[in-house]
Coordinates of C-alpha atoms in Angstrom, one line a residue:
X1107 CA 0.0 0.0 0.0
X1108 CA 0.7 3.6 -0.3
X1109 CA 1.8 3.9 3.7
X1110 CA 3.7 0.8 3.7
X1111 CA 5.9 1.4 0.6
X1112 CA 6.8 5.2 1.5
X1113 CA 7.8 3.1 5.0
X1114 CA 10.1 0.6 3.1
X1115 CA 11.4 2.5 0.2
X1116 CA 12.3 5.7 2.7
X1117 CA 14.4 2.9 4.8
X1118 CA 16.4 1.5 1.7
X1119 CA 17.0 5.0 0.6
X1120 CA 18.4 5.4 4.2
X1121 CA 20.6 2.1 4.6
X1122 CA 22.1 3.2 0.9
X1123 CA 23.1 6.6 3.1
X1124 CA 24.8 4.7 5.6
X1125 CA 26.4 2.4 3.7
X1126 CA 28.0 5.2 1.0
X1127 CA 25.4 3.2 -1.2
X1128 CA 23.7 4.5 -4.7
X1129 CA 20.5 4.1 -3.9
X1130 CA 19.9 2.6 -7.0
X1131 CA 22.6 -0.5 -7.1
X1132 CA 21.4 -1.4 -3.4
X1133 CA 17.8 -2.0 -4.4
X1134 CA 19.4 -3.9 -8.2
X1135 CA 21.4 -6.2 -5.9
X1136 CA 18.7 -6.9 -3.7
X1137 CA 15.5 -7.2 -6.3
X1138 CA 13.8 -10.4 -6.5
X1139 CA 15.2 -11.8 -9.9
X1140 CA 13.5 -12.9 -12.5
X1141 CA 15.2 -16.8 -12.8
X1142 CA 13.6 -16.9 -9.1
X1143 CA 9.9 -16.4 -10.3
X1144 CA 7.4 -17.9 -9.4
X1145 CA 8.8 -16.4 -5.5
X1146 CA 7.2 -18.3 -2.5
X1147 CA 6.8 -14.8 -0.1
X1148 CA 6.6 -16.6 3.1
X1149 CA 2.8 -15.0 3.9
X1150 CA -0.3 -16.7 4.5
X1151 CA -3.6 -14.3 4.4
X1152 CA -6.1 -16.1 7.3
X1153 CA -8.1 -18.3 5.0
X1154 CA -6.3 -18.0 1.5
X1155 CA -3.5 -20.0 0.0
X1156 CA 0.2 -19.1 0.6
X1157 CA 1.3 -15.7 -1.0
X1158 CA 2.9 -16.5 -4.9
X1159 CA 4.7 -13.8 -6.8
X1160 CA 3.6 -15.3 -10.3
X1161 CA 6.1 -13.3 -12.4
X1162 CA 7.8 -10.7 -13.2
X1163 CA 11.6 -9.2 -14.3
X1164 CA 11.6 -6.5 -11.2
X1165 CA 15.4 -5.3 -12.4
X1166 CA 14.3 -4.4 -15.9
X1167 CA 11.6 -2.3 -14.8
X1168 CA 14.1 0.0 -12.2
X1169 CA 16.6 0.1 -15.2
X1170 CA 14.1 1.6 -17.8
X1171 CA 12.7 4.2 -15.0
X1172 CA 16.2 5.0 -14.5
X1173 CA 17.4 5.1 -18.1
X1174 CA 14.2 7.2 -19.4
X1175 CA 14.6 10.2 -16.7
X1176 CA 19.0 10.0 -17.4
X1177 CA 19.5 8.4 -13.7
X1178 CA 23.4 9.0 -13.8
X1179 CA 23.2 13.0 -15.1
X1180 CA 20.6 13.8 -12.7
X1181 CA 22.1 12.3 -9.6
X1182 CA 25.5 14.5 -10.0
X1183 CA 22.9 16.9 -9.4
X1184 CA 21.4 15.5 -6.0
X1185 CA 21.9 18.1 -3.5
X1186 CA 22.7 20.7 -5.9
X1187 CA 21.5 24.6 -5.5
X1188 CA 20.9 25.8 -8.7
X1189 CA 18.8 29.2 -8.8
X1190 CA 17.7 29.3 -5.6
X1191 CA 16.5 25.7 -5.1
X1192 CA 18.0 22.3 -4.1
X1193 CA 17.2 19.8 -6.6
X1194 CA 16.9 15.7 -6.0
X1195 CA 16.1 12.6 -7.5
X1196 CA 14.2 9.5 -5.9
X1197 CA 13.2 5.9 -6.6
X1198 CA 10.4 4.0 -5.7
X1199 CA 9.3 0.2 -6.7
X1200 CA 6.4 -1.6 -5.6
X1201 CA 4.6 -5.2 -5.6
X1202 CA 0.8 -5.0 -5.7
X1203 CA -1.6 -7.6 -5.7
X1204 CA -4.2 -8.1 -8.2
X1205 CA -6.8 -10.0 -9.4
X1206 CA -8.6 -11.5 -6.3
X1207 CA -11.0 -14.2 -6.9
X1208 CA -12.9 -17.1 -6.4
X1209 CA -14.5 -16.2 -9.7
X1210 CA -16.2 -14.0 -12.0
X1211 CA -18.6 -14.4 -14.5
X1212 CA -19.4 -13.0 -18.5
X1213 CA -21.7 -14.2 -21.0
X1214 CA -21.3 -13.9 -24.8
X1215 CA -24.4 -13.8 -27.1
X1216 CA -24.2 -13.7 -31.1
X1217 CA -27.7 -12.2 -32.1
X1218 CA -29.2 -11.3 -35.1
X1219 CA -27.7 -8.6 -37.8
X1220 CA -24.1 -9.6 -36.7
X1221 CA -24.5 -8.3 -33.2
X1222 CA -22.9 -9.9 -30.3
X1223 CA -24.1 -8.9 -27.0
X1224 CA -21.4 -9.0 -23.7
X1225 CA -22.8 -9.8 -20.2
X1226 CA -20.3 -9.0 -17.7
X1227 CA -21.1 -9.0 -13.6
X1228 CA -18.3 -6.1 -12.8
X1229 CA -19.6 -2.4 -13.3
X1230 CA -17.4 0.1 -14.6
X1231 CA -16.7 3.7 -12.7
X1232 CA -14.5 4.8 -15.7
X1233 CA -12.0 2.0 -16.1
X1234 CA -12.6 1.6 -19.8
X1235 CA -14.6 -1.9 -19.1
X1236 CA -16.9 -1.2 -22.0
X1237 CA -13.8 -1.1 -24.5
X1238 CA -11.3 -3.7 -23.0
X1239 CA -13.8 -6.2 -22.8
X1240 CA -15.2 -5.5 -26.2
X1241 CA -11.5 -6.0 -27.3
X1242 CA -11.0 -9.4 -25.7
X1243 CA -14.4 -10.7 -27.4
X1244 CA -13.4 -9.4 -30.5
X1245 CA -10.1 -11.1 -30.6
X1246 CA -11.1 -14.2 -29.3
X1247 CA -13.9 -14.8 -31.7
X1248 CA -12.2 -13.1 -34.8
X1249 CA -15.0 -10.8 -35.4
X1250 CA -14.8 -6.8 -36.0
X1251 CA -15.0 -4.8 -32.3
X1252 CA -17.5 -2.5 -34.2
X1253 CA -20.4 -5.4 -33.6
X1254 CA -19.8 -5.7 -30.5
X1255 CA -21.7 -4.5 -27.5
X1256 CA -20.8 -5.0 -23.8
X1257 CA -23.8 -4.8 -21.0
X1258 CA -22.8 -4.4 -16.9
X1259 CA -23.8 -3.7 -13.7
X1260 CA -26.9 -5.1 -14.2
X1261 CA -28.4 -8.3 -12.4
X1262 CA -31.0 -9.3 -14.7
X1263 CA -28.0 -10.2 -17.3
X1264 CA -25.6 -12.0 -14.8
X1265 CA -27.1 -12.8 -11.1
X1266 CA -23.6 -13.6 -10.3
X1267 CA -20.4 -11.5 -10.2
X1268 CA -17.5 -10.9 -7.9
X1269 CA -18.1 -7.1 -8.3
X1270 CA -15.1 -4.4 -9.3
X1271 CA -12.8 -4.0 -6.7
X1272 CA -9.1 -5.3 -6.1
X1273 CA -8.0 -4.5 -9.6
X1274 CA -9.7 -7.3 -11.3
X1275 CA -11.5 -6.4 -13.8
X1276 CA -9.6 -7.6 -16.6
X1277 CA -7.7 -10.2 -14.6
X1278 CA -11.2 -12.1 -13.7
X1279 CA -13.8 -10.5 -15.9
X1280 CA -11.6 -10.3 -18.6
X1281 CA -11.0 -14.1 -18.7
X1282 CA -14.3 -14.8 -18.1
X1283 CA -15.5 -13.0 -21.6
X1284 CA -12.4 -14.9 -23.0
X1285 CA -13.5 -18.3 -21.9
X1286 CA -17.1 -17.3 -22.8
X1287 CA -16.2 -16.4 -26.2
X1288 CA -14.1 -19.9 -27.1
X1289 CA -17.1 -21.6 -26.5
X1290 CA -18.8 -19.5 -28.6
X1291 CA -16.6 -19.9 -31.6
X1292 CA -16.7 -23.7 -31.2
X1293 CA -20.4 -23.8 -31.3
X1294 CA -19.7 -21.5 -34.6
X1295 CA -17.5 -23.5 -36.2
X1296 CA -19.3 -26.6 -35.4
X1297 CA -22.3 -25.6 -36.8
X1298 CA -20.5 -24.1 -39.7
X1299 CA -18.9 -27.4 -40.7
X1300 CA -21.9 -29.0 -39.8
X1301 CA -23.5 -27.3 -42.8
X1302 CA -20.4 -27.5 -45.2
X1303 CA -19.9 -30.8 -44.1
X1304 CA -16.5 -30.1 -43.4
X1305 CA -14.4 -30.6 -39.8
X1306 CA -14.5 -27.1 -37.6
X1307 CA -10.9 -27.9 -37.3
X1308 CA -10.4 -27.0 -41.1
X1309 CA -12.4 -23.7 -40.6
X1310 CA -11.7 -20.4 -38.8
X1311 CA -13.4 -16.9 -38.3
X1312 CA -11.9 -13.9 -39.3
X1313 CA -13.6 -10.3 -40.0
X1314 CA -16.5 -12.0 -38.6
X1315 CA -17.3 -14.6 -41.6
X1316 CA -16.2 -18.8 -41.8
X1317 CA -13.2 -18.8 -44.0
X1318 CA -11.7 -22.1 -44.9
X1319 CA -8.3 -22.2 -42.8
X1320 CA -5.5 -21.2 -44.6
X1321 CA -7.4 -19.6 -47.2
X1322 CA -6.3 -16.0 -47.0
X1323 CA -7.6 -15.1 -50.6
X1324 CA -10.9 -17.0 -50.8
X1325 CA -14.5 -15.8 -50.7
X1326 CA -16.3 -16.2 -47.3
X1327 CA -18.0 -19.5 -46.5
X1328 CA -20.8 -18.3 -44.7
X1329 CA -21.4 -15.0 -42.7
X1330 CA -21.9 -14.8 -38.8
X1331 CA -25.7 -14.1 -39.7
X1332 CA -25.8 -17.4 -41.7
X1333 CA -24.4 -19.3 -38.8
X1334 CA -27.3 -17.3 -36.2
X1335 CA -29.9 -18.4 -38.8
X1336 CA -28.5 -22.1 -39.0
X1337 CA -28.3 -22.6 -35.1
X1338 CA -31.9 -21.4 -35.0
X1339 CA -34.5 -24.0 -33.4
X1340 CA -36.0 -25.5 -36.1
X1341 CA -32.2 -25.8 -38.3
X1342 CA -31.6 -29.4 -38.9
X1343 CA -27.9 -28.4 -39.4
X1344 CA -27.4 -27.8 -35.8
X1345 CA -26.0 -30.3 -34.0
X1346 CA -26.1 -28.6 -30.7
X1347 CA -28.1 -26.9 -28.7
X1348 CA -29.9 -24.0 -30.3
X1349 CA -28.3 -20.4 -30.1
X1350 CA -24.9 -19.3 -30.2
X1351 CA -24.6 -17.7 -26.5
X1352 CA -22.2 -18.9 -23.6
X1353 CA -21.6 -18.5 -20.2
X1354 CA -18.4 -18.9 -18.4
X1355 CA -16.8 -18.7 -15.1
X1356 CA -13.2 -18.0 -14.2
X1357 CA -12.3 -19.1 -11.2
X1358 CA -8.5 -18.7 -9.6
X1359 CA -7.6 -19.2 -6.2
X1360 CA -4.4 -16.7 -6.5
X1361 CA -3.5 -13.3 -6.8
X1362 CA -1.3 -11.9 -9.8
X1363 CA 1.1 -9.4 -8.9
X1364 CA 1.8 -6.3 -10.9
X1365 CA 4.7 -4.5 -10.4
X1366 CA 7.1 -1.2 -11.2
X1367 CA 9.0 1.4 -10.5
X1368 CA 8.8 5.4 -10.0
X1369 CA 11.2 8.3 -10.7
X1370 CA 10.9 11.9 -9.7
X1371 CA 12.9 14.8 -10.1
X1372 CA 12.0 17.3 -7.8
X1373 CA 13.6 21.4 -7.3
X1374 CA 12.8 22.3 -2.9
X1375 CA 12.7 26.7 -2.3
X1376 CA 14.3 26.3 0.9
X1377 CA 12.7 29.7 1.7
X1378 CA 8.9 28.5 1.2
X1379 CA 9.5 25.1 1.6
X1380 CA 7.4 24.4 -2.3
X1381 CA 8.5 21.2 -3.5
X1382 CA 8.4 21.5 -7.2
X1383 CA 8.2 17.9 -9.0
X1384 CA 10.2 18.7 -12.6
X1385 CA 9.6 15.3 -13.8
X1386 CA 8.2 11.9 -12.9
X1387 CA 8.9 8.6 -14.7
X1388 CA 6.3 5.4 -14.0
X1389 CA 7.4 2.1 -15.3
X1390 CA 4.9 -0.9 -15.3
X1391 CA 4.1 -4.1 -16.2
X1392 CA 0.5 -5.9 -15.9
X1393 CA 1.6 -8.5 -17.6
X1394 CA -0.3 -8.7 -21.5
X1395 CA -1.4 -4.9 -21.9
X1396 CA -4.8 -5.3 -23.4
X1397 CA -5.6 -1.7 -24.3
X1398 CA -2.3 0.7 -24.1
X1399 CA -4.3 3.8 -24.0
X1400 CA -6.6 3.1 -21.1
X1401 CA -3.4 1.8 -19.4
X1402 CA -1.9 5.0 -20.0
X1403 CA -4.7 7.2 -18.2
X1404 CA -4.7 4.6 -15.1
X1405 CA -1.2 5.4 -14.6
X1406 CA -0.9 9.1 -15.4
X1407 CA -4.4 9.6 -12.9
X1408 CA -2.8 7.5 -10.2
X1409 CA 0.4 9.3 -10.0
X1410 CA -1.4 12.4 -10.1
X1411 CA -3.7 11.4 -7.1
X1412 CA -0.6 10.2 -5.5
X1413 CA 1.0 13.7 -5.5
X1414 CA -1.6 15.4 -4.2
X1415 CA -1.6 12.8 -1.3
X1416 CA 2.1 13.4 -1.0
X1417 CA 2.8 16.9 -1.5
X1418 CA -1.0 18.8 -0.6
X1419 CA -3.8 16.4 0.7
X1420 CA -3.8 16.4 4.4
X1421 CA -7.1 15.9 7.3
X1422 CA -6.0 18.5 10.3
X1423 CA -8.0 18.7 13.4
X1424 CA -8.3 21.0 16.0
X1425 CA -6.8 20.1 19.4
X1426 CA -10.3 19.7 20.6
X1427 CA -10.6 17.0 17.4
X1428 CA -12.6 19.4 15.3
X1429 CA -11.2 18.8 11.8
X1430 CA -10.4 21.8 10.1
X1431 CA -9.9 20.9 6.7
X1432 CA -13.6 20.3 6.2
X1433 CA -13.9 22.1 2.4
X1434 CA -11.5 22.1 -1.0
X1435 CA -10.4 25.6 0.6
X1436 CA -8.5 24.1 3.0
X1437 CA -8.4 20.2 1.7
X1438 CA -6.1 21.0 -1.5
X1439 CA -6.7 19.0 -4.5
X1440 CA -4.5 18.6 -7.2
X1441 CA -4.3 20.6 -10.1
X1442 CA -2.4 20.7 -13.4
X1443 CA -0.6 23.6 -12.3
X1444 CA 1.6 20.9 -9.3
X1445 CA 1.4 18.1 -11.8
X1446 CA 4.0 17.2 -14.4
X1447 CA 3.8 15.4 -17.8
X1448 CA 3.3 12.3 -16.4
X1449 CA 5.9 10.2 -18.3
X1450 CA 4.6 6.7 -18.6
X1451 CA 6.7 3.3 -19.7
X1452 CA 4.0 0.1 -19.8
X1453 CA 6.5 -3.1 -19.8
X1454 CA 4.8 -6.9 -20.9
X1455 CA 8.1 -8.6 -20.2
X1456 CA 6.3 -11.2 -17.6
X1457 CA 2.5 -12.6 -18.6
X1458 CA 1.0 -14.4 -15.9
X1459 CA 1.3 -18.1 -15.7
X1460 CA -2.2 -18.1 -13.7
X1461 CA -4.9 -17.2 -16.3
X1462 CA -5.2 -18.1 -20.4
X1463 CA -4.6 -14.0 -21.1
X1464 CA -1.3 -13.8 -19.3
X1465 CA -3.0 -10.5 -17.7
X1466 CA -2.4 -8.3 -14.6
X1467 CA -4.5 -5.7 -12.9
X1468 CA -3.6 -2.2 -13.9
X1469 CA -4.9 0.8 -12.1
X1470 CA -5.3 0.8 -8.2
X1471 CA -1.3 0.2 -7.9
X1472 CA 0.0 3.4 -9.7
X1473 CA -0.2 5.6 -6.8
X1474 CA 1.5 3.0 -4.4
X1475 CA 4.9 4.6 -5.0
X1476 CA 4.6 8.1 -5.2
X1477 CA 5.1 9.0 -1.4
X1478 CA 8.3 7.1 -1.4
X1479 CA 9.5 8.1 -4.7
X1480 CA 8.9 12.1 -3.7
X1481 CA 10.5 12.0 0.1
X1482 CA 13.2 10.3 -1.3
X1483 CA 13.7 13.3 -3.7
X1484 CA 12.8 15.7 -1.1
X1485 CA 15.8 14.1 1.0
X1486 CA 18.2 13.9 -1.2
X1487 CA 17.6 17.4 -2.4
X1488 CA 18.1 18.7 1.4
X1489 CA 20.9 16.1 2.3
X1490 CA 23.1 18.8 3.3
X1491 CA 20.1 19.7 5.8
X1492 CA 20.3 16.1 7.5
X1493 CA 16.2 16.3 6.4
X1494 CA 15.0 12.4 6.7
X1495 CA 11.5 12.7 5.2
X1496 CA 9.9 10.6 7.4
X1497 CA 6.4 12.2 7.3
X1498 CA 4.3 12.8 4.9
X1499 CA 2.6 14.6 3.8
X1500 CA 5.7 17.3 2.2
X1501 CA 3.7 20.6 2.4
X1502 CA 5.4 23.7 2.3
X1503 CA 5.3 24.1 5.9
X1504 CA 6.4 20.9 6.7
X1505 CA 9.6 21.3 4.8
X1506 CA 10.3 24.6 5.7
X1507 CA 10.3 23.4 9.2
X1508 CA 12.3 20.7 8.8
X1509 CA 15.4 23.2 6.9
X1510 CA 14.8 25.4 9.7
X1511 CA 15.4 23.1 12.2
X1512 CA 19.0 22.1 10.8
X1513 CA 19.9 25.0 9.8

C-alpha cells in the first residue's frame, strides 16, 4: 500500500546513506530476480493460500525508469542549488496484488444482424470496461469490435459476479468474456462445418465470416448471420443446442502481482518550503497490456492522485478533534498547475502463468509509489540539511520546518 511502501522505500534509501550506497545499485542487488519467479513470499492471508509472486523481471523495470529520466546526469545533481533551489532525485518500486477471486462471471451472445451482445457481472466507474472487454471478445472470436456491444452492472443479465474492486477487472472478468467467447466460436465453427460438411478444425473466423483455414484469398463461406440463422431452433444443421450464446466462469484461487518502479525529479525553495516535481517517470508491467491507452490514463491519474496525497492532501484537526480541513479551501486537490507530464513506460516482459490471457490488474497500484519516490527526492535534495522525510505529507510548511530546524 501507499503507507507501507513510503515506510520501506524511505528505509532502503536510508541504509544506501549509511552504507556510501547508490540508492539505486542497493535495491538492483537486492530485487527479487527474474530466474527466481514464481517467488514463494513466506505470507499466509487467514483463509487464502500461501502468498505466490507469479512473475515478473523487477530489475528491468528500475533500469528503464532509470534510463528514461538519465539516472546518472541527474544524480550528480542531487543536493545541488541551482537558482535558488535544491534539486533531487528519488526511486520508488512496488509489488501489488491483483486479481482476487474465487470467480467472475461473463456471458457472450451472437444475435441477429451480426451483433454480439457481452454480459459482464463487474460495473465500470470509468476504467474503460466497455472497451477492454469488447476487445478481448473481439479477438477471441475473430469478429470486428464494431459489432460488439458489452452490457454491466446489471443483475437481470448476470445474477452472479465478484463485483469491481481489487483491480480485477480484466484479470477475472476479462477471462471470463475470453473463456465465454471460445465456446462461442466452437459452437460456430461446429455448426459451420456441420453445414459444409467439413471438420471445424479445417475452418476459422476472421472479419466475422467462416473462412476455410489457410485460405487468405478466398470468398467467405458463410457470414456470422448465416451461422445465427442455422443454429436457430428449427435448423436441422445444428448439432447442438440451439443459439450461439455462452456462459463462463473464471475461477483462480491466487493473486497476480503487478509491479514497477517510479522516478521523480523534484527542485525544494528552501525559503517557502514548495516542492516542485520537474519530472516523474512510471514504469509498469500488468503482464499482457490489453488496451495501451486506457493503461496510460490509469497510470498518469494515479500518479497524479498520489502527488496530491504526498505533497498537498492532508485531514488537520483542532486540538479539541474538530477537523479543520472540512472544504476544497482548505483540503487541497490537485491541479495541473503541481502536476507534471506524467511520463509513462508500460512493460509486458512477464505474462502471468495463472490465467489463459497472461494478464495483470492495472490501475489501483499506480499511486502505491509516489510517497516514497517524492520524500526520497525531497531528501536527497536537502541532504546537506540532515532532512530524513519521514512524514508525509511534504507541504510547504512541513519542509520549511524541517530546513529550519537544521539550519
Amino acid at each position: 500500500r501507499y503507507e507501507s511502501c513510503f515506510i520501506r522505500e524511505r528505509l532502503l534509501d536510508m541504509v544506501a546513506a549509511d552504507l556510501n550506497m547508490d540508492p539505486a545499485e542497493l535495491r538492483l542487488k537486492n530485487l527479487i530476480q527474474p530466474t527466481e519467479m514464481p517467488y514463494l513470499l513466506g505470507v499466509t492471508r487467514q483463509g487464502e493460500s500461501p502468498t505466490v509472486f507469479d512473475s515478473g523481471d523487477y530489475p528491468m523495470a528500475l533500469k528503464r525508469a532509470l534510463e528514461k529520466i538519465g539516472y546518472a546526469e541527474l544524480r550528480q545533481r542531487q543536493g545541488r542549488y541551482e537558482e535558488g533551489k535544491y534539486h533531487g532525485i528519488g526511486i520508488g518500486c512496488y509489488v501489488k496484488n491483483t486479481g482476487r477471486g474465487p470467480f467472475e462471471c461473463a456471458r457472450v451472445e451472437v444475435r441477429g444482424g451480426n451483433s454480439i451482445a457481452v454480459y459482464i457481472g463487474l460495473a465500470s466507474l470509468g476504467q474503460g470496461h466497455e472497451t477492454t472487454m469488447a476487445q478481448i471478445c473481439a479477438d477471441t472470436l475473430g469478429v470486428p469490435i464494431e459489432q460488439i456491444t458489452v452490457f454491466h452492472g446489471n443483475t437481470d443479465y448476470l445474477p452472479f459476479g465478484g463485483g469491481t474492486n481489487a483491480s480485477r477487472g480484466t484479470v477475472m472478468g476479462g477471462n471470463a468474456v475470453y473463456l465465454a467467447a471460445q465456446e462461442v466460436k466452437r459452437k460456430v465453427l461446429t455448426i459451420a462445418g456441420s453445414y459444409l460438411g467439413m471438420a471445424p478444425s479445417d475452418l476459422e473466423l476472421r472479419d466475422g465470416q467462416v473462412h476455410g483455414k489457410g485460405a487468405e484469398t478466398e470468398k467467405p463461406l458463410l457470414s456470422l448471420e448465416d451461422v445465427v440463422a442455422l443454429a436457430a431452433p428449427t435448423s436441422r444443421f445444428n448439432p447442438l443446442e440451439p443459439g450461439l450464446d455462452a456462459t463462463a466462469y473464471f475461477k483462480s484461487d491466487q493473486m497476480t502481482y503487478t509491479y514497477g518502479t517510479h522516478v521523480a525529479h523534484v527542485a525544494v525553495d528552501p525559503e517557502t518550503g514548495k516542492v516542485e516535481v520537474l519530472r516523474y517517470v512510471a514504469v509498469e508491467d500488468v503482464g499482457r497490456c490489453v488496451n495501451p491507452l486506457l493503461l496510460h490514463g490509469q497510470i498518469v491519474g494515479g500518479v497524479a492522485q498520489g502527488i496530491g496525497a504526498t505533497l498537498l492532501e492532508d485531514l488537520v484537526y483542532s486540538e479539541n478533534g474538530q477537523l479543520l480541513t472540512t472544504t476544497f479551501m482548505d483540503y487541497l486537490l490537485p491541479s495541473s498547475t503541481i502536476v507534471p507530464p506524467i511520463e509513462a513506460i508500460i512493460l509486458e516482459e512477464s505474462p502471468s502463468p495463472l490465467n489463459p490471457l497472461g494478464v495483470k490488474g492495472g490501475g489501483e497500484e499506480t499511486s502505491l509509489a509516489t510517497g516514497a519516490t517524492l520524500a526520497n527526492a525531497v531528501a536527497n535534495a536537502l541532504v546537506s540539511f540532515g532532512v530524513k522525510a519521514t512524514e508525509l505529507p511534504l507541504s510547504h510548511n512541513r519542509v520549511r520546518e524541517w530546513i529550519r530546524r537544521r539550519k
